[in-house]
PDB file of C-alpha atoms in Angstrom:
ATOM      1  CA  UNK A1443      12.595  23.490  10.869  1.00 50.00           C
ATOM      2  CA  UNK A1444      13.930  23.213  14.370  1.00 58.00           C
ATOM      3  CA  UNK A1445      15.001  19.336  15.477  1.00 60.00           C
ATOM      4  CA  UNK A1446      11.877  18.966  17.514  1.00 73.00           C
ATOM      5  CA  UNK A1447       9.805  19.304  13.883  1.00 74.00           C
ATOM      6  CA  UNK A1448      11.900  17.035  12.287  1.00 75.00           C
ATOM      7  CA  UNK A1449      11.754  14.582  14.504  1.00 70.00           C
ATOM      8  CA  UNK A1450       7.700  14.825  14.651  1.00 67.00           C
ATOM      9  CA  UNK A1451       7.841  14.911  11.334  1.00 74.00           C
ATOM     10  CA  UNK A1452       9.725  11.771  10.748  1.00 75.00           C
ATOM     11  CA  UNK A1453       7.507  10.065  13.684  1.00 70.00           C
ATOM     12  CA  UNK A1454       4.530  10.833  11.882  1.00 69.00           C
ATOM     13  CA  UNK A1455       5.873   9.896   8.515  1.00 76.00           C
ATOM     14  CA  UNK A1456       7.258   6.316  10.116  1.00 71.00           C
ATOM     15  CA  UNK A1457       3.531   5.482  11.888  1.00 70.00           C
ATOM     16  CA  UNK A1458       1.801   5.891   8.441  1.00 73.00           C
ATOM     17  CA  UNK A1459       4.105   3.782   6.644  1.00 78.00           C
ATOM     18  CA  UNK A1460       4.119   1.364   9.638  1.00 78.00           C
ATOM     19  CA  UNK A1461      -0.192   1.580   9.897  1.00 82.00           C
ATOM     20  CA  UNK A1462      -0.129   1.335   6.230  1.00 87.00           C
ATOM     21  CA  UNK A1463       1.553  -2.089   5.594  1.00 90.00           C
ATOM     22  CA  UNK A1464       0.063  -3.291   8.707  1.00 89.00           C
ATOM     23  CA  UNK A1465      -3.151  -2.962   7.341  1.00 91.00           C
ATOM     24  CA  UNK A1466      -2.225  -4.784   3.913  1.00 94.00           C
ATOM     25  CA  UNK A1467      -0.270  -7.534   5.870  1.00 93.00           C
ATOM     26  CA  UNK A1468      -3.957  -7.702   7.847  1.00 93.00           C
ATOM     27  CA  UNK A1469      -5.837  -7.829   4.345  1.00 95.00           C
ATOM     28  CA  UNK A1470      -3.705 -10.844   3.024  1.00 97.00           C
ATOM     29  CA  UNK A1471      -3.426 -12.416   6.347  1.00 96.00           C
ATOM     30  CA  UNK A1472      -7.418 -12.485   5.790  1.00 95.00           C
ATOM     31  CA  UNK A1473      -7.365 -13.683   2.314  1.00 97.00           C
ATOM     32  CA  UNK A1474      -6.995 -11.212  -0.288  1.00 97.00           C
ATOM     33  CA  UNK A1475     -11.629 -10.902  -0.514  1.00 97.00           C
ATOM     34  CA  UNK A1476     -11.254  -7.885  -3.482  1.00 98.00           C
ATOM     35  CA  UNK A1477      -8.704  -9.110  -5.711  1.00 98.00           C
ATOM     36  CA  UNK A1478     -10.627 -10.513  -8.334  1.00 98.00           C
ATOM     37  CA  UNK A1479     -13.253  -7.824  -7.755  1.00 98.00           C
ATOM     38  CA  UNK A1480     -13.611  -5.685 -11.431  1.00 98.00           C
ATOM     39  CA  UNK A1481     -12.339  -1.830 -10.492  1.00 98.00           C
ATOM     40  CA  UNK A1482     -16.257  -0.674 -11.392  1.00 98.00           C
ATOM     41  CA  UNK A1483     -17.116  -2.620  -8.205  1.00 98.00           C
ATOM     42  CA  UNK A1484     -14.284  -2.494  -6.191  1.00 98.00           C
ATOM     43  CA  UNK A1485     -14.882   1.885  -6.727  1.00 97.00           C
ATOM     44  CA  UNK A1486     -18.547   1.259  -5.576  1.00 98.00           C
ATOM     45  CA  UNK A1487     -17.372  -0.810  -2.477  1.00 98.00           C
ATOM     46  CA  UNK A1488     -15.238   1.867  -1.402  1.00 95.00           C
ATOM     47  CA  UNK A1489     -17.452   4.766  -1.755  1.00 96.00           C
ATOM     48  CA  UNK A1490     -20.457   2.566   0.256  1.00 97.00           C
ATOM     49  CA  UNK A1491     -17.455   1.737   3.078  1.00 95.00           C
ATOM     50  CA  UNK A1492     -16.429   5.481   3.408  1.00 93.00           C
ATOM     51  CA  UNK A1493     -19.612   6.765   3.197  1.00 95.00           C
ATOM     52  CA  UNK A1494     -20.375   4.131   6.343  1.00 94.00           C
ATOM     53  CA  UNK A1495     -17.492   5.486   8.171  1.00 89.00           C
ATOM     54  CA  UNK A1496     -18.486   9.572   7.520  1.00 90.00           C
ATOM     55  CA  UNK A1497     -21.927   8.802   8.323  1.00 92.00           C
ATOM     56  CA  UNK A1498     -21.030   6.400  11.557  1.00 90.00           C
ATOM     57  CA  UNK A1499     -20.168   7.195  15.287  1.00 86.00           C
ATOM     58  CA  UNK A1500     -16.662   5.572  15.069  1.00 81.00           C
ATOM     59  CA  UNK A1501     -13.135   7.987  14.587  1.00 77.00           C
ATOM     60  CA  UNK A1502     -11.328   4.653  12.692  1.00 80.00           C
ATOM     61  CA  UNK A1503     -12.796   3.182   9.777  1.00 85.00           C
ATOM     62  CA  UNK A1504     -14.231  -0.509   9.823  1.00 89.00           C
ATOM     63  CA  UNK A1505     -12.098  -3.395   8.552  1.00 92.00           C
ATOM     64  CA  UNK A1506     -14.035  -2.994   5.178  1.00 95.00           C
ATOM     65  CA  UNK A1507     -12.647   0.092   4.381  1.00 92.00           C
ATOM     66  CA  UNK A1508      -9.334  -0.599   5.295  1.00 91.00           C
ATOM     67  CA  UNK A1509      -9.174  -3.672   2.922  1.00 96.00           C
ATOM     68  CA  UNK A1510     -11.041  -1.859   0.324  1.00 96.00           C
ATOM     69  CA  UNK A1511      -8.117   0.309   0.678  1.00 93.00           C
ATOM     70  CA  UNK A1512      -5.511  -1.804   0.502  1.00 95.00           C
ATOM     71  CA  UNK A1513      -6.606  -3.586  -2.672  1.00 97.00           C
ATOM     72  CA  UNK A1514      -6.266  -0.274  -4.177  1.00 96.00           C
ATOM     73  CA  UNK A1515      -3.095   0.161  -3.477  1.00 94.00           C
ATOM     74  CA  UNK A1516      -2.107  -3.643  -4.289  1.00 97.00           C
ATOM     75  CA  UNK A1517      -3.268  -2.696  -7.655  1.00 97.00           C
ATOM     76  CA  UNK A1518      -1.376   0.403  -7.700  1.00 96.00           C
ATOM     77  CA  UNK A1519      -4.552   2.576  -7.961  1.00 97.00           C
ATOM     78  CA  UNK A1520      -6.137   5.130  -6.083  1.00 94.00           C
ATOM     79  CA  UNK A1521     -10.005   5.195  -5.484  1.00 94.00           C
ATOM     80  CA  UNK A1522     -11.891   8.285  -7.607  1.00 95.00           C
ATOM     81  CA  UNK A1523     -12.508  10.373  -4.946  1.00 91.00           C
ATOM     82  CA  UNK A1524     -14.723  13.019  -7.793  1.00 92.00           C
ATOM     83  CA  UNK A1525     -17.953  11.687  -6.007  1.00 90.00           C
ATOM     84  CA  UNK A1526     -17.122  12.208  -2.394  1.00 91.00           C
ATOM     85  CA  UNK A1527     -16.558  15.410  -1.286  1.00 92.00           C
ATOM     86  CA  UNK A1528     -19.826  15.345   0.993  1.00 94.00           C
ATOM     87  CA  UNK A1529     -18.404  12.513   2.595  1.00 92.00           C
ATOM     88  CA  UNK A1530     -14.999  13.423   2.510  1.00 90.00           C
ATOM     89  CA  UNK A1531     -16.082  16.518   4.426  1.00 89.00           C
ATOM     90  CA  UNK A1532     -18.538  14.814   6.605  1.00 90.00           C
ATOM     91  CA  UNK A1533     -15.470  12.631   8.056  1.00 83.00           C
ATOM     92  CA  UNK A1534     -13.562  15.613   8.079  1.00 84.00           C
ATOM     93  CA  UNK A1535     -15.777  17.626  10.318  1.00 85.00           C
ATOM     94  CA  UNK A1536     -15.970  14.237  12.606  1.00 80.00           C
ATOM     95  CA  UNK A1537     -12.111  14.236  12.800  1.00 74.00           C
ATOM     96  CA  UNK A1538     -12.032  18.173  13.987  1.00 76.00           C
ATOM     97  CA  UNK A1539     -13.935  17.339  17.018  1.00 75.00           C
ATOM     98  CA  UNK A1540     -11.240  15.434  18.331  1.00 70.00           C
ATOM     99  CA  UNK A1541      -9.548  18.705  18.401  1.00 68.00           C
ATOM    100  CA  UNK A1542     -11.938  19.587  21.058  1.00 65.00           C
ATOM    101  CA  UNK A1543     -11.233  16.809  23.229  1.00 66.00           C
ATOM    102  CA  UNK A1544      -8.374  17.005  25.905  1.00 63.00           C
ATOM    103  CA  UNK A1545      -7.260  13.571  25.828  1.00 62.00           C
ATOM    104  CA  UNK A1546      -7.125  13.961  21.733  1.00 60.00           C
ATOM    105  CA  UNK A1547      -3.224  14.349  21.778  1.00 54.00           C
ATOM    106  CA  UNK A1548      -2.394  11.697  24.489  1.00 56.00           C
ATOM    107  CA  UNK A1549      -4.460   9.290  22.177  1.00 52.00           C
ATOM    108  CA  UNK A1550      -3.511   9.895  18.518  1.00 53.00           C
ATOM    109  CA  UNK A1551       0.269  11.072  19.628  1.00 55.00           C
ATOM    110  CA  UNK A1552       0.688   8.321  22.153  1.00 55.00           C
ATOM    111  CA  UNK A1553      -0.038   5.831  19.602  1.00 55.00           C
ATOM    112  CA  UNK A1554       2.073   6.793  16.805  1.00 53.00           C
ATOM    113  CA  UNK A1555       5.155   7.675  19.364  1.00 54.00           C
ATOM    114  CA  UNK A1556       4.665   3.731  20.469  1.00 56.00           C
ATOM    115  CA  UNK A1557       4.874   2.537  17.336  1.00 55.00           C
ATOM    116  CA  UNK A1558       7.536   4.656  16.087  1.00 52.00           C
ATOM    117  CA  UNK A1559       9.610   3.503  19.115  1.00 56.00           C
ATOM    118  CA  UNK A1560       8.745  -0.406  18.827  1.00 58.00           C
ATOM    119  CA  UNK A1561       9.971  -0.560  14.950  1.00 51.00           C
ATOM    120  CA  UNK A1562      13.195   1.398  16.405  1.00 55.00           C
ATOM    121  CA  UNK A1563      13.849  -1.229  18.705  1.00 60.00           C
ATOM    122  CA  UNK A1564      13.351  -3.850  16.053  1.00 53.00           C
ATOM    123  CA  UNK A1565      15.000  -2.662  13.242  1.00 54.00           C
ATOM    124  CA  UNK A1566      18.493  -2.226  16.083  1.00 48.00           C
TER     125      UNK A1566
END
């Protein structure tokens, strides 16, 4: 791995982290909606949310998702995923077609690169 790939690699692993707690700060900030919601329910909310964002226009999922999401991982669970491959694969065909596109990179990269470089600044 030359220093370039490490240093991607440590971009993109700092921009998940970062987009993940932002979006459970964003889901408590809001009021915690799903935390009293039994895990049968909470499972069927997901799977209606993704299946919403597969079968939608939109690249990013909707708020619902993402706080769907981040109850699961308050609760230290992970969704069953056994019922949705279709989907799964739907949204993963949508996500390919930003391969096609040539401001893809400047987009996706140019986001995570700012981010990576504003929690730098704040954590010197």
């Amino acid at each position: 791995m030359t220093i370039d790939d490490a240093f991607r690699d440590q971009i993109i692993s700092h921009a998940a982290a970062a987009s993940k707690m932002d979006e459970i700060a964003g889901y408590l900030r809001r009021g915690r909606e799903h935390e009293h919601l039994p895990l049968v329910n909470l499972q069927a909310a997901y799977e209606a949310a993704l299946h919403a964002w597969a079968a939608g226009p939109h690249y990013a999922p909707s708020e619902q998702y993402l706080d769907l999401s981040a109850e699961f991982e308050l609760r230290g669970l992970e969704p069953d995923y056994a019922g949705l491959k279709s989907d799964m694969d739907l949204l993963s065909s949508k996500i390919q077609t930003l391969k096609g596109r040539e401001d893809a990179v400047d987009i996706v990269g140019g986001k995570i690169i700012d981010t990576y470089l504003r929690d730098q600044k704040h954590r010197n």
